Coordinates of C-alpha atoms in Angstrom, one line a residue:
Chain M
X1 CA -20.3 -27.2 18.3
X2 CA -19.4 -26.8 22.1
X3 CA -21.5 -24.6 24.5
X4 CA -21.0 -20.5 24.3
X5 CA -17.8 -19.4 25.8
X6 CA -18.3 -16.2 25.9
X7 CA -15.0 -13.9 27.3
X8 CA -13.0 -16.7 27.4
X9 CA -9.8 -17.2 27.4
X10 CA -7.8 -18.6 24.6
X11 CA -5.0 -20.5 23.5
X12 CA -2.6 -22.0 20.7
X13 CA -2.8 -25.5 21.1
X14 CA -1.7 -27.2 18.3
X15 CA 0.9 -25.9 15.4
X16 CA 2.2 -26.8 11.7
X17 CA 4.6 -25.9 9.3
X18 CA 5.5 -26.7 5.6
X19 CA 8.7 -25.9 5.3
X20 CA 9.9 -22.5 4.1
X21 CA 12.1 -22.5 0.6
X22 CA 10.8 -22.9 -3.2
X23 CA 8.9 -25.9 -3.9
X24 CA 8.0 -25.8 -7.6
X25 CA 4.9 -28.3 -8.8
X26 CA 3.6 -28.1 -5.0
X27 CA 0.4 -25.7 -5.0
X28 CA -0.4 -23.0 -2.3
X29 CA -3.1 -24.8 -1.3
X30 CA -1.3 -28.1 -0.7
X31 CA 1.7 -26.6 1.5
X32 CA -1.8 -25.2 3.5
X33 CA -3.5 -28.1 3.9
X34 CA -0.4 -30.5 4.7
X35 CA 0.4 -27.3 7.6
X36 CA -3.2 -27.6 8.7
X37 CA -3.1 -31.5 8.7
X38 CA 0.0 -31.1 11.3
X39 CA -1.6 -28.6 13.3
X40 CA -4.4 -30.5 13.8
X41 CA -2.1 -33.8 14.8
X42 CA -0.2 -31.8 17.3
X43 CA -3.3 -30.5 18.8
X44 CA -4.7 -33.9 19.1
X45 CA -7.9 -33.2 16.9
X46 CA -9.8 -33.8 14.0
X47 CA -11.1 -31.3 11.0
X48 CA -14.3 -32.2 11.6
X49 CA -14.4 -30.9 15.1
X50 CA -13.0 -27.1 13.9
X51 CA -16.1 -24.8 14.6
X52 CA -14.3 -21.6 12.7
X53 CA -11.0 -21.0 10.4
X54 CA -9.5 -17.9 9.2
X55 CA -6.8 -17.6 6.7
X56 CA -4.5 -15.4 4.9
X57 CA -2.9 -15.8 1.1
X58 CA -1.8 -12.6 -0.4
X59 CA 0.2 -13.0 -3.7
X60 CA -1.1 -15.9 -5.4
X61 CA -5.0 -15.1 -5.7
X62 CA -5.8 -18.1 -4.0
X63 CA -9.0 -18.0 -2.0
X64 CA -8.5 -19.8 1.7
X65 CA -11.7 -20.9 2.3
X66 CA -11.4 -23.2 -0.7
X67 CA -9.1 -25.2 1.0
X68 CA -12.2 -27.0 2.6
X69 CA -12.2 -28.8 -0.5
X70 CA -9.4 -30.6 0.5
X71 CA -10.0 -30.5 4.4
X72 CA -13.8 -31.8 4.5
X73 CA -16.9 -30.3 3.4
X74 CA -18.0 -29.2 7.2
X75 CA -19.4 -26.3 6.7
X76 CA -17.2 -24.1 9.0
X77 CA -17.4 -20.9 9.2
X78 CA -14.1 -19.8 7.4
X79 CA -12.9 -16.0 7.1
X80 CA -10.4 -15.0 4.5
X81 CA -7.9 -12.4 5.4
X82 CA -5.6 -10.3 3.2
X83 CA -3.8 -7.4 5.1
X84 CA -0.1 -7.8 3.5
X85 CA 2.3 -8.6 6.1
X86 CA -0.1 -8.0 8.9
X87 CA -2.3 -11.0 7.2
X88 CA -1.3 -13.5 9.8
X89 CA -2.1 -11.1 12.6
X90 CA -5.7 -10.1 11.2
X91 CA -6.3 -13.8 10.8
X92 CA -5.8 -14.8 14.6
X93 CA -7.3 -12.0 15.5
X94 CA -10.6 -12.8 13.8
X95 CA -10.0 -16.4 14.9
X96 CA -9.1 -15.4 18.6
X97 CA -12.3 -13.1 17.9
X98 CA -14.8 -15.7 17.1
X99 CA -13.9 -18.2 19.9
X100 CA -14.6 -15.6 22.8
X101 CA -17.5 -14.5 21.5
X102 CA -19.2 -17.7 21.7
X103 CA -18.7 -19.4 18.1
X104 CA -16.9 -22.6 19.1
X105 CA -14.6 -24.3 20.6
X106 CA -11.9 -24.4 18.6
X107 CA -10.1 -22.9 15.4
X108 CA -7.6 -23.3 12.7
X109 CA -5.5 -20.4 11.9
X110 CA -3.2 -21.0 8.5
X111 CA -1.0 -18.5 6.7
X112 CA 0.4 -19.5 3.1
X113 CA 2.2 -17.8 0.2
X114 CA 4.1 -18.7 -3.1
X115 CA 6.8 -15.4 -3.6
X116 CA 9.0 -15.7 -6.8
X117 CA 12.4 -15.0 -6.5
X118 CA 13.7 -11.6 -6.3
X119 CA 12.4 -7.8 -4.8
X120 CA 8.8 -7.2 -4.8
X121 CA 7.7 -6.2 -8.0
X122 CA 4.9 -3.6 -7.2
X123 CA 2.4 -1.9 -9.8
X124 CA 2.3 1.8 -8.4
X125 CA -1.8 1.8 -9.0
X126 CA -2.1 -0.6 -6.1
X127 CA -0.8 1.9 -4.1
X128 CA -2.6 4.7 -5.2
X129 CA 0.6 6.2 -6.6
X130 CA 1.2 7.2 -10.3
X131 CA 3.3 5.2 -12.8
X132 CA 5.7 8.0 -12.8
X133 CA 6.8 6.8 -9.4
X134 CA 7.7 3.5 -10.4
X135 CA 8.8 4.3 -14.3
X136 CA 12.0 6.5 -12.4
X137 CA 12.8 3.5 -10.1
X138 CA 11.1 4.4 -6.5
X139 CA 9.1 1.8 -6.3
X140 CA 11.3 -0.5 -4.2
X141 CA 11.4 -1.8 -0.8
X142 CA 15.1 -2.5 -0.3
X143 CA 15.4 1.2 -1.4
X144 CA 13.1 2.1 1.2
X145 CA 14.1 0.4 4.0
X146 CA 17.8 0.8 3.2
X147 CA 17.3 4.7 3.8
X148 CA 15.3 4.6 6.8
X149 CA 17.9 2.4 8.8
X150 CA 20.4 4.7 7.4
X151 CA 18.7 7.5 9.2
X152 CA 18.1 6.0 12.1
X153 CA 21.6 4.6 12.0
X154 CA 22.7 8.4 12.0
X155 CA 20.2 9.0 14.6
X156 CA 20.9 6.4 17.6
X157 CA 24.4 5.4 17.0
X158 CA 24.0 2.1 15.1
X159 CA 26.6 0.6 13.3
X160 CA 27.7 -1.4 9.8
X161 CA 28.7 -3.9 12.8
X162 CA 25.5 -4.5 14.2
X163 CA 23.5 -4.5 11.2
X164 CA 25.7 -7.4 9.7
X165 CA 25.6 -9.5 13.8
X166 CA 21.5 -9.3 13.7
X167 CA 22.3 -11.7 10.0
X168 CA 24.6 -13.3 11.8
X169 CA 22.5 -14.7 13.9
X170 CA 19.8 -15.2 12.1
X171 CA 21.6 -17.8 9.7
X172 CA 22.9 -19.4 13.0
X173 CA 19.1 -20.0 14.6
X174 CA 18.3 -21.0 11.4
X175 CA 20.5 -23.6 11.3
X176 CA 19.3 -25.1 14.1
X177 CA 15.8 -25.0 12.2
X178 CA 14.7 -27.3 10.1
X179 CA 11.8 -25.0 8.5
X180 CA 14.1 -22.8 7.3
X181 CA 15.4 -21.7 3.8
X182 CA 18.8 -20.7 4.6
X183 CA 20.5 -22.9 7.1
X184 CA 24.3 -22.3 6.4
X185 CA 25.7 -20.3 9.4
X186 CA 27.7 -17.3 8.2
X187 CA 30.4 -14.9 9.6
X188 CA 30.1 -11.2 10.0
X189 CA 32.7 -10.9 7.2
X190 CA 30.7 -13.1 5.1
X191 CA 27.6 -10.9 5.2
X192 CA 29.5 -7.5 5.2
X193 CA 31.4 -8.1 2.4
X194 CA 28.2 -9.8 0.5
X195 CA 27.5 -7.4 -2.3
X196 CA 25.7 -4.3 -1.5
X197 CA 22.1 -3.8 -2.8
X198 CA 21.7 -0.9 -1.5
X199 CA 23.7 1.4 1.5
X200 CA 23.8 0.2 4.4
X201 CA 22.5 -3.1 3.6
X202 CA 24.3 -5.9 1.4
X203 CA 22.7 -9.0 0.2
X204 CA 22.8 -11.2 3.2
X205 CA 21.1 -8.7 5.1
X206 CA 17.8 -8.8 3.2
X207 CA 15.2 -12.0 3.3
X208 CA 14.4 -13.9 0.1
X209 CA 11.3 -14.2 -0.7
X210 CA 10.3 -17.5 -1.0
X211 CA 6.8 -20.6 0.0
X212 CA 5.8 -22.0 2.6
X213 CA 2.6 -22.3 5.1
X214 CA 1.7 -22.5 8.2
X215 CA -1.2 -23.1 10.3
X216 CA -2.1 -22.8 14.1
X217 CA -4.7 -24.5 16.3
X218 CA -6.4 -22.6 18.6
X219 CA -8.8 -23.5 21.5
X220 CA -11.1 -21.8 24.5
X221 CA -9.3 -22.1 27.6
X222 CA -11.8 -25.2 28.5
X223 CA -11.8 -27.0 25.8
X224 CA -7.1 -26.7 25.8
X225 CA -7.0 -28.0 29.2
X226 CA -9.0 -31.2 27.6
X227 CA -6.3 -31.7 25.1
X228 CA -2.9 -32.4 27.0
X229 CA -1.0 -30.0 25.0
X230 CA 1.3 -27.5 26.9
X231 CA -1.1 -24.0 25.8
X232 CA 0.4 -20.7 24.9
X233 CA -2.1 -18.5 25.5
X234 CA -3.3 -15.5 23.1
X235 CA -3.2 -12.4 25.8
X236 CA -2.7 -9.6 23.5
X237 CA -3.1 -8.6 19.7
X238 CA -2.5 -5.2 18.3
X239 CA -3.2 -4.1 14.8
X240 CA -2.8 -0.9 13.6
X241 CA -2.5 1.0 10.3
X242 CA 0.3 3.9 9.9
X243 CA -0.3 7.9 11.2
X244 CA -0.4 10.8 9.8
X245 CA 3.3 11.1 9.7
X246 CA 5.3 7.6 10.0
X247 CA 7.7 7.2 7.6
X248 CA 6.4 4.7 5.4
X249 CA 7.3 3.3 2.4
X250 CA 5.9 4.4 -1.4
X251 CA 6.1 7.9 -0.4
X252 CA 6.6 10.7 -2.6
X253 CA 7.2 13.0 0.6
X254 CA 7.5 12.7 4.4
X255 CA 6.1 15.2 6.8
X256 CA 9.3 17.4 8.7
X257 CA 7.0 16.5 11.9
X258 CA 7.6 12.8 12.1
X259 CA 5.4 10.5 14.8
X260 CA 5.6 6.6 15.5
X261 CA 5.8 3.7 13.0
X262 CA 2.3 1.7 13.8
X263 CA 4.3 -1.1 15.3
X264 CA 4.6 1.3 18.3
X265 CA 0.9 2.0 18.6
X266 CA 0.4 -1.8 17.9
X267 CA 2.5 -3.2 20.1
X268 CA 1.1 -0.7 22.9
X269 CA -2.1 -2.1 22.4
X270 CA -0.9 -5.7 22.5
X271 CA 0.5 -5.6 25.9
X272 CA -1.8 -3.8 27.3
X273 CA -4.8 -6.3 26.5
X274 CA -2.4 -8.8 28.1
X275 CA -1.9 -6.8 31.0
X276 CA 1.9 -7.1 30.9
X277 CA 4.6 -5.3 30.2
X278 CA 7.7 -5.4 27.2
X279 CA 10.1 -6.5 30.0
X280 CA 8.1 -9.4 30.6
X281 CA 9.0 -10.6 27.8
X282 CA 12.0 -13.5 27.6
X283 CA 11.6 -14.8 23.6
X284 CA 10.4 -12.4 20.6
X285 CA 10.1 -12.2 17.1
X286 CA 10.2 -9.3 15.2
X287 CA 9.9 -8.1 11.6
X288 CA 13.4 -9.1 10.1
X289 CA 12.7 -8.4 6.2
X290 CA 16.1 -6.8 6.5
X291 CA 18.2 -6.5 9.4
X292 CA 17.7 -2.7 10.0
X293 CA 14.1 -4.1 10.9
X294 CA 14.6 -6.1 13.7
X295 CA 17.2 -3.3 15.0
X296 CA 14.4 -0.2 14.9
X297 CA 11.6 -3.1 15.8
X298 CA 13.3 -3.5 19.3
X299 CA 13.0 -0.2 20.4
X300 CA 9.2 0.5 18.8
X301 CA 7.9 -2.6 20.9
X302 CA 9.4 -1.6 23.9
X303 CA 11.8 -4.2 24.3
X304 CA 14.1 -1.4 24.4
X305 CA 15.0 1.9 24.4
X306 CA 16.1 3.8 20.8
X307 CA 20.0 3.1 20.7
X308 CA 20.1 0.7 23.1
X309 CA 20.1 -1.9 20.4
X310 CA 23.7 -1.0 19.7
X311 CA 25.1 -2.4 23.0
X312 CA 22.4 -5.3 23.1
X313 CA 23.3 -6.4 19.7
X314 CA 27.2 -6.3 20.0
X315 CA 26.8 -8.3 23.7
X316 CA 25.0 -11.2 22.1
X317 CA 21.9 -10.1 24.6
X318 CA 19.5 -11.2 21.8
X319 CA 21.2 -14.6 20.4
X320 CA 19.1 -17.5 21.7
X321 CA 21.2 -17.9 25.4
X322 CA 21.1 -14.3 25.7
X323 CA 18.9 -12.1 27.9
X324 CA 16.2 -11.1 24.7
X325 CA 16.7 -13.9 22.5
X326 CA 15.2 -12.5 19.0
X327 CA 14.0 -14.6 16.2
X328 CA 15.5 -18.1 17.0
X329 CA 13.9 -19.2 14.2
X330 CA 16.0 -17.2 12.4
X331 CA 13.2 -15.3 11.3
X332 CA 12.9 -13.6 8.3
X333 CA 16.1 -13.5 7.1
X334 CA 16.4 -17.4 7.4
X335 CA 13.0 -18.3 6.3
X336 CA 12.2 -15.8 3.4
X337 CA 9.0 -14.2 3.2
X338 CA 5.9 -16.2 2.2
X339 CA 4.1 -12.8 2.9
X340 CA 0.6 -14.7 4.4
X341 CA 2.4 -17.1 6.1
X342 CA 5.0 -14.7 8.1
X343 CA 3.1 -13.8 11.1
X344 CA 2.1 -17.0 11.9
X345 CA 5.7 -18.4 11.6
X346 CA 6.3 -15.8 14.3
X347 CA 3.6 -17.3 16.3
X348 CA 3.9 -21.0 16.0
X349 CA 8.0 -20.1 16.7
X350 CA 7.0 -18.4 20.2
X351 CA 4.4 -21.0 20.9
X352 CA 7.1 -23.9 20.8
X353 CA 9.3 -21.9 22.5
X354 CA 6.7 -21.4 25.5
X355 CA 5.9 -25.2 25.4
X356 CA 9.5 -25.5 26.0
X357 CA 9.6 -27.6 22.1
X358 CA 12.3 -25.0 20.8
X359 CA 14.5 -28.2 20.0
X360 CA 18.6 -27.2 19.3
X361 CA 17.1 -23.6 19.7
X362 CA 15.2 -23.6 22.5
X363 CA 15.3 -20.7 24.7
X364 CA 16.9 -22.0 28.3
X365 CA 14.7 -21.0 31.6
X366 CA 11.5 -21.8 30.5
X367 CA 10.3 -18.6 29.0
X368 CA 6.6 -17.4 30.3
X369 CA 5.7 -14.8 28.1
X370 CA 6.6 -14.5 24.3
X371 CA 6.0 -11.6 21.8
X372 CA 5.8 -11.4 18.1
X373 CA 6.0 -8.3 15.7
X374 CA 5.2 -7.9 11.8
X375 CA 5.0 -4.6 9.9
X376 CA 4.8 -3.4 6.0
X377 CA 3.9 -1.8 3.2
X378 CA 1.7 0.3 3.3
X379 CA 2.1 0.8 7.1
X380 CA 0.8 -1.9 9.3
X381 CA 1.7 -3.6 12.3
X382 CA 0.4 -6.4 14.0
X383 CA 1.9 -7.5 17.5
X384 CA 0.9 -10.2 20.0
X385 CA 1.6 -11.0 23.1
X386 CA 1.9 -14.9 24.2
X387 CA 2.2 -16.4 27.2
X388 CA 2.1 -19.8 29.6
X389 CA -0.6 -18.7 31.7
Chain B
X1 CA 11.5 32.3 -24.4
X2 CA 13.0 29.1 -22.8
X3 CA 10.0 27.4 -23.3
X4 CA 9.9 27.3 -26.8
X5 CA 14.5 26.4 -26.6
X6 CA 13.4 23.4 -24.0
X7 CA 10.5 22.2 -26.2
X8 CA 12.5 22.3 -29.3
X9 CA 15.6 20.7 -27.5
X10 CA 13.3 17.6 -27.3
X11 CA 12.8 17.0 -23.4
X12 CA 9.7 15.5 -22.0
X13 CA 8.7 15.5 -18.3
X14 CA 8.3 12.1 -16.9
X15 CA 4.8 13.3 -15.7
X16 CA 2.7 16.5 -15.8
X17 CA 2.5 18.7 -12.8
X18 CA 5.6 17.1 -10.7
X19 CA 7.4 20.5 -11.9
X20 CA 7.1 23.5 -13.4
X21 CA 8.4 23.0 -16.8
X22 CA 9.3 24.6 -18.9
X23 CA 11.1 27.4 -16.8
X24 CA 14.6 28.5 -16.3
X25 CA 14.4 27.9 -13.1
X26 CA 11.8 24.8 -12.3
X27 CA 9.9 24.3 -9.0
X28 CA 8.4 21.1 -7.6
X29 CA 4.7 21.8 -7.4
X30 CA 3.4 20.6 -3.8
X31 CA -0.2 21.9 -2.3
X32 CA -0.7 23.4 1.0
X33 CA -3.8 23.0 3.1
X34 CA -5.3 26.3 3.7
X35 CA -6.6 24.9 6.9
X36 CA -3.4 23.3 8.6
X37 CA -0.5 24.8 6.8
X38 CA 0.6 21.4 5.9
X39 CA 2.4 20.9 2.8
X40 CA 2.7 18.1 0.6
X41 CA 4.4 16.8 -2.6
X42 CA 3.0 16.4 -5.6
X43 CA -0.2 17.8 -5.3
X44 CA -2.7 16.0 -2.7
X45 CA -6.6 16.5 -3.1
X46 CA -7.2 16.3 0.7
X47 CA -4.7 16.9 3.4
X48 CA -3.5 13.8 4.8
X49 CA -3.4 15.3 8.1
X50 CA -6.5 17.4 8.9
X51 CA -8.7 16.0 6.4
X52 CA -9.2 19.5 4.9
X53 CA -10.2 19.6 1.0
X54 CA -9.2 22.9 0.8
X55 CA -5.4 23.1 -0.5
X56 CA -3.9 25.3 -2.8
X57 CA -0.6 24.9 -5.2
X58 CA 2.4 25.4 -3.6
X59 CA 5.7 25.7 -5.4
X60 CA 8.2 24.5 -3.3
X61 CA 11.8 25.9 -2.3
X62 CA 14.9 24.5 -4.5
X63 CA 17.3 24.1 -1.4
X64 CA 17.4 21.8 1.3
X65 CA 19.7 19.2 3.5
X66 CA 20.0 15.4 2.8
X67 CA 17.8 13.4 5.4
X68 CA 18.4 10.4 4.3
X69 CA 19.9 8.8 1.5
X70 CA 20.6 5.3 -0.4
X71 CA 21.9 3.7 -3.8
X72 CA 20.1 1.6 -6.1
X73 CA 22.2 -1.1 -7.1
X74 CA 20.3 -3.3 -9.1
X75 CA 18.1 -2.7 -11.8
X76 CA 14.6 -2.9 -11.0
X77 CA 12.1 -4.9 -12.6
X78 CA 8.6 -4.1 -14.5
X79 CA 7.4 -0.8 -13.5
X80 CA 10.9 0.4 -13.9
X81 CA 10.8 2.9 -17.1
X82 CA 14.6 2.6 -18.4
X83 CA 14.0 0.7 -21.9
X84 CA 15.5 -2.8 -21.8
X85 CA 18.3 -1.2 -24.6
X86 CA 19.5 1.0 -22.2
X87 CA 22.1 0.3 -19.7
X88 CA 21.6 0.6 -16.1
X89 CA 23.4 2.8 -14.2
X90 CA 23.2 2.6 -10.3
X91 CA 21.6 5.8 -8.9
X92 CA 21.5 8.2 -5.5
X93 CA 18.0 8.3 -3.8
X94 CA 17.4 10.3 -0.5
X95 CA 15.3 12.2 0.8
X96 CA 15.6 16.3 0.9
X97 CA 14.3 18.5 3.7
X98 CA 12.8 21.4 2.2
X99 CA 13.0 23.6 5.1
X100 CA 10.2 24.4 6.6
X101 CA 7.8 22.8 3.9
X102 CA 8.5 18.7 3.8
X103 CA 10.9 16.2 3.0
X104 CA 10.7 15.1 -0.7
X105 CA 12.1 11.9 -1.8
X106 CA 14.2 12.4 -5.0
X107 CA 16.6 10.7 -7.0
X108 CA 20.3 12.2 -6.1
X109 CA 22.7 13.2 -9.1
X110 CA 25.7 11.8 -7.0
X111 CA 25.3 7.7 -6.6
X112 CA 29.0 7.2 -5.0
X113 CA 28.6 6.7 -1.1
X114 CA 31.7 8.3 -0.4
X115 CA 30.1 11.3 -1.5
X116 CA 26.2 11.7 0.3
X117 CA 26.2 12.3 3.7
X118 CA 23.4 13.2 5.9
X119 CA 22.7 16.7 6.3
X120 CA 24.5 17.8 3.0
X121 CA 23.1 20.9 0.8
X122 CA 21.1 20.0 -2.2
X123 CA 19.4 22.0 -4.8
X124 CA 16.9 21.1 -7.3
X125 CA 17.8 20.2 -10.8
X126 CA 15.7 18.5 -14.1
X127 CA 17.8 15.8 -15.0
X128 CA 17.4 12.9 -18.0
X129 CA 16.1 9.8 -17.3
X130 CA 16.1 8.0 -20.7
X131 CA 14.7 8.9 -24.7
X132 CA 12.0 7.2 -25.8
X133 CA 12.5 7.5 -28.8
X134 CA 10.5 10.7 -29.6
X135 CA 11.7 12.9 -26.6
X136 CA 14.3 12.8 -23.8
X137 CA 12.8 12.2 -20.3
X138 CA 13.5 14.0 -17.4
X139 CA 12.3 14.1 -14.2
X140 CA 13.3 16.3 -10.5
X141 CA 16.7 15.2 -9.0
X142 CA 18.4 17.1 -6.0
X143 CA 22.7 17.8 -6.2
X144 CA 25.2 19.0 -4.0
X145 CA 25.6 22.3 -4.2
X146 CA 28.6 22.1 -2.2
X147 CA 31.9 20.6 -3.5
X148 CA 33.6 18.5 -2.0
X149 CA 37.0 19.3 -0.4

């Protein structure tokens, strides 16, 4: 255990991924530990020199700190996180958490999820809601989502056109990435046409749920500059948990006086504990469980203003050489949605971007400051704010 | 009485005290909070907004606008109540600006896009769901009250 480090500064230093798809006969736990294994490589360091872990599994019941049974017996401190899509977030924050107040020198972060195929497939009890609500078909996501891009849509002057280019792109970062599911490019025809789950939104504009882990390294700013990795420094996390008032989903009514989603408040807080500001930012990823998501996601982080997303969008500003590249990953849409592992996805993506590794999809002008966004049921956010220095 | 005609024609509510039922004309039953004003559907023990425990039953009004609105397309699985027998048919869902009170989400009566719009008149109706064998289900739906030209 290295000396206190109270305060400091700290950074992602080493990341890993098992690769996002549907890998029947591998456990949960072994996509973890093989994404921990290459986080630890690419940081340059060894298990046994981890002084905390925190981790996040949501659907499959697994416990995180057991993976220490396949790691090493060390004894580290190791916090297990469930906070649905804001799991990842939680999880680097407690990590980020325990490093500057003093309890080590480094972490490991990991993020891992088995999802069968198909919509989520929620008992209304674990939502406090009655089985009424799910016996006369509410209980659905797509549903959900589907009508609050439609309003919005009505709202800001979005169109069919720009809900179908955000997939678009999305299947064309992805295939430039090997970690993701889907990695056949498609046209704006294609995913248009694709049949329609549910107005405005057809098939190819959704996520599939799917497996896959990931893991992150992360180390006081002393101990990173002893490593010779490029760091991306952790500058700003937000959490937050919906208002009285956000539209959210699994609800049986809405308040007329609406107020923000809790990405807003979240992302608020993110950039103001790094001390900079949304047009800082030159890489991002957002929340793309559909692609209504990432187009409201924009404008509630401040990357943009409400209905600016329309010109943005149609002007190829955020594809990859444009002037807010957004999910080059391909994000959700391209990866699924292994719900413990998705926030760190986000991270590890902006963290290789930073370190100028972004491969085929690397972000040109060596971007300074990154950002990444989650949200979900039942109304949570988590943002964070990443940068070079 | 059209209690004892609904009872006898064999329709359930899909839950007790969504609406008021039986009655010629049904109401959804929402709370307000005697402290804030604000109302809620269904009935809340505690106001979501103030905190207040003090709410009272609030029937709410039948007509409204169309906020938002969507179609479900697929059948959905496990909590889903439509027996396995019986055949799916896509669905309207929206939610219904009560004017003045909330916005209630509610299945639609009209599933075709062509015909929901944002901002269209609705009015509550009971409408069935499925039969169970014993009863016919039905549950709170909002239509058009307007036709279309």
């Amino acid at each position: 255990m290295g000396t206190q480090a109270n305060g400091e500064r700290v950074a992602i230093v080493g990341v890993g991924i098992y690769p996002h798809g549907r890998h029947p006969g591998v456990s949960a736990s072994a996509m973890a530990t093989d994404a921990i294994r290459q986080a630890l490589t690419d940081a340059g360091v060894e298990w046994g020199e981890i002084d905390f872990a925190a981790g996040g599994c949501v659907l499959t019941g697994e416990e995180p700190d057991s993976l220490v049974g396949a790691l090493g017996l060390t004894g580290v401190p190791f916090t297990n996180v469930r906070n649905a899509c804001a799991t990842g977030g939680a999880a680097l924050l407690s990590a980020t958490s325990a490093l500057r107040t003093g309890h080590g020198e480094l972490a490991v972060v990991v993020g891992y999820d088995k999802h069968g195929r198909g919509a989520f497939n929620l008992p209304p009890a674990q939502f406090g809601l009655d089985d009424w609500y799910g016996e006369q078909g509410m209980m659905l996501t797509p549903q959900f989502f589907a009508m609050k891009i439609q309003r919005y849509m009505h709202d800001h002057g979005i169109s069919d056109s720009t809900l179908a280019k955000v997939a678009v792109k999305a299947y064309s970062n992805g295939s430039r990435t090997p970690s993701a599911l889907r990695r056949t490019p498609m046209t704006e025809e294609q995913v248009a046409s694709s049949r329609m789950i549910s107005p405005p939104l057809t098939q190819y504009m959704f996520c599939s749920p799917d497996e896959g882990a990931v893991a992150v390294v992360l180390a006081t700013e002393r101990k990173a500059a002893t490593l010779g990795v490029k760091p991306a420094y952790v500058r700003g996390i937000g959490l937050r948990t919906r208002s009285y008032g956000s539209l959210e989903v699994f609800s049986p009514s809405v308040p007329i006086a609406q107020t923000d989603s809790p990405t807003v408040p979240a992302a608020r807080a993110a950039f103001a504990m790094a001390g900079l500001e949304p047009s800082d930012v030159a890489v991002a990823q957002l929340q793309d469980g559909e692609a209504g998501a990432e187009v409201m996601g924009m404008a509630e982080t401040g990357l943009c203003k409400h209905g600016e997303q329309e010109a943005l969008i149609q002007s190829g500003a955020t594809e990859i050489g444009g002037s807010l590249p957004i999910n080059t990953d391909g994000g959700m849409i391209a990866h699924g949605e292994p719900v413990g592992a998705n926030g760190l996805r986000q991270v590890r993506e902006i963290a290789l971007q930073l370190r100028g590794d972004g491969g085929e999809r690397q972000v040109p002008g060596e971007p300074e400051v990154g950002f990444t966004q989650v949200y979900g049921a039942p109304g949570v956010a988590a943002c964070t704010v990443l940068a070079t220095s | 009485m059209s209690s004892t005609t609904e009872a006898e024609a064999g329709r359930r509510p899909i839950a007790e005290g969504l609406f008021t039922w039986p009655d010629e004309e049904p109401r959804l039953i929402g709370s307000r909070c005697t402290a804030c004003g604000e109302i809620a559907f269904p009935r809340k023990g505690a106001c979501l907004r103030c905190t207040s425990t003090d709410l009272e039953e609030r029937l709410l009004g039948t007509r409204g606008t169309l906020w938002t609105w969507t179609v479900q397309g697929f059948r959905p699985k496990a909590s889903f109540g439509l027996p396995e027998d019986e055949e799916f048919v896509p669905y309207g869902v929206g939610y219904v600006e009560l004017p003045g009170e909330t916005r209630v989400e509610a299945r639609l009566t009209e599933s075709d896009p062509a015909r929901l719009a944002i901002g269209m008149e609705m009015g509550l109706v009971i409408v069935p769901l499925w039969n169970d064998g014993e009863a016919e289900i039905v549950t709170y739906a909002f239509a058009p009250t307007k036709e279309e030209d």
